[in-house]
Amino acid sequence: MVCLGNICRSPLAEGILKSKINTSEVYVDSAGTGHWHVGNQPDERSIVVAKKHGIDITNQRGRQFSKQDFEEFDLIYAMDTSNKKDVLALAENDAQKGKVKLILDEIFPGENVDVPDPYYGGDLGFEQVFKMLDEACDEIIKSL
């Protein structure tokens, strides 16, 4: 799960998917394309909305996406087209590029719909993002 800073959208996506799967069988992680929040907890508003839905993301820490992630993961879900472009720029071959998808393509195939960044918005934006990611994660599970 990849977003810009790894403090809002991708930590929520990570927490949601982890809450729905057997984590001993499927490894889920998140990262940001930027380095600004490496080592930090998710945004307090993400923590609150996750907790409201029974998910604890307080142990997550921000990290930056790296080329090594192409080796570690079978699927890489970007939160928006900008994040996807940044991740694809690090790919070294078509196999790596083929791992990268927009997360909302799971519910809006081929429409290139972005998960809006709620960082500069109010609390309602975090709830809306949670609902989008929750629905997308349900679809991801069906494909696993």
XYZ file of C-alpha atoms in Angstrom:
144
model
C 0.000 0.000 0.000
C 1.656 3.226 -1.141
C 0.716 6.885 -0.751
C 2.727 10.085 -0.579
C 3.798 10.355 3.060
C 2.712 7.005 4.525
C 0.726 8.652 7.310
C -2.883 8.878 6.033
C -4.132 6.640 3.235
C -1.643 3.786 3.019
C -1.594 3.103 6.789
C -5.388 2.893 6.682
C -5.246 0.532 3.702
C -2.650 -1.608 5.469
C -4.699 -1.757 8.669
C -7.958 -2.504 6.868
C -6.507 -5.331 4.780
C -4.693 -6.824 7.776
C -7.972 -6.830 9.716
C -9.623 -8.917 6.989
C -6.990 -11.572 6.241
C -4.861 -14.179 7.926
C -1.613 -12.244 8.426
C 0.348 -15.478 8.835
C -0.478 -16.256 5.204
C -0.409 -12.813 3.595
C 2.118 -10.084 4.390
C 0.772 -6.540 4.150
C 2.809 -3.364 4.587
C 2.653 0.270 3.566
C 5.095 2.933 2.441
C 5.249 6.453 1.118
C 6.920 7.747 -1.998
C 8.310 10.625 0.076
C 10.679 10.540 3.040
C 9.123 13.238 5.257
C 7.425 10.937 7.762
C 9.838 8.002 7.993
C 9.624 6.550 11.505
C 6.474 8.483 12.422
C 3.125 7.104 13.518
C 0.176 7.550 11.159
C -1.685 10.859 11.245
C -3.832 11.098 14.393
C -6.971 11.376 12.242
C -6.152 8.072 10.523
C -5.592 6.464 13.907
C -8.955 7.779 15.155
C -10.978 6.653 12.126
C -9.321 3.227 12.164
C -10.016 2.851 15.887
C -13.653 3.852 15.276
C -13.871 0.788 13.024
C -12.083 -1.516 15.479
C -8.634 -1.365 13.848
C -5.463 -0.359 15.695
C -2.772 1.194 13.459
C -0.773 2.868 16.243
C 2.153 0.433 15.888
C 2.727 1.318 12.238
C 5.671 3.549 11.388
C 6.223 5.485 8.192
C 8.779 4.228 5.712
C 9.771 5.171 2.197
C 9.065 2.915 -0.780
C 12.237 1.419 -2.245
C 13.287 -0.692 -5.215
C 13.595 -3.644 -2.812
C 9.801 -3.575 -2.397
C 9.468 -4.952 -5.928
C 11.266 -8.079 -4.699
C 9.360 -8.294 -1.401
C 5.792 -7.911 -2.686
C 3.610 -9.588 -5.302
C 1.196 -6.641 -5.510
C 1.804 -2.942 -4.947
C -1.294 -0.789 -4.562
C -0.873 2.943 -5.104
C -3.437 5.328 -3.652
C -3.412 7.706 -6.631
C -2.021 8.177 -10.128
C 0.819 10.389 -8.893
C 1.970 7.738 -6.405
C 1.652 5.081 -9.096
C 3.804 7.138 -11.463
C 6.468 7.604 -8.760
C 6.534 3.876 -7.982
C 6.669 2.914 -11.669
C 9.657 5.251 -12.103
C 11.616 2.948 -9.769
C 10.661 -0.243 -11.622
C 13.463 -1.864 -13.583
C 11.443 -4.202 -15.800
C 7.964 -5.095 -17.024
C 7.491 -7.732 -14.330
C 7.975 -5.108 -11.631
C 5.713 -2.648 -13.447
C 3.045 -5.338 -13.651
C 2.856 -5.512 -9.860
C 1.743 -1.879 -9.542
C -1.967 -1.069 -9.506
C -4.253 1.715 -8.369
C -6.131 0.420 -5.343
C -9.465 1.831 -6.506
C -9.133 -0.099 -9.778
C -10.375 -2.963 -7.596
C -13.809 -1.306 -7.447
C -13.618 0.978 -10.518
C -11.660 -1.142 -13.037
C -9.809 0.901 -15.630
C -11.279 4.225 -14.478
C -8.057 5.499 -12.812
C -9.909 6.761 -9.750
C -7.680 8.250 -7.040
C -8.136 7.904 -3.301
C -8.282 11.587 -2.295
C -5.581 12.726 0.108
C -7.446 13.718 3.304
C -4.403 15.381 4.916
C -5.513 18.982 4.385
C -9.204 18.245 4.802
C -11.330 17.681 7.862
C -12.189 14.524 9.754
C -14.989 13.681 7.307
C -12.403 13.158 4.563
C -10.718 10.446 6.624
C -14.032 8.634 7.075
C -14.717 8.793 3.334
C -11.220 7.479 2.564
C -11.737 4.662 5.072
C -14.958 3.605 3.335
C -13.305 3.615 -0.110
C -10.348 1.585 1.107
C -12.577 -0.815 3.021
C -14.542 -1.580 -0.147
C -11.349 -1.940 -2.212
C -9.844 -4.310 0.365
C -12.964 -6.498 0.186
C -12.317 -6.837 -3.552
C -8.605 -7.532 -3.017
C -9.520 -10.402 -0.703
C -11.748 -11.924 -3.395
C -8.779 -11.972 -5.774
C -6.397 -13.505 -3.226
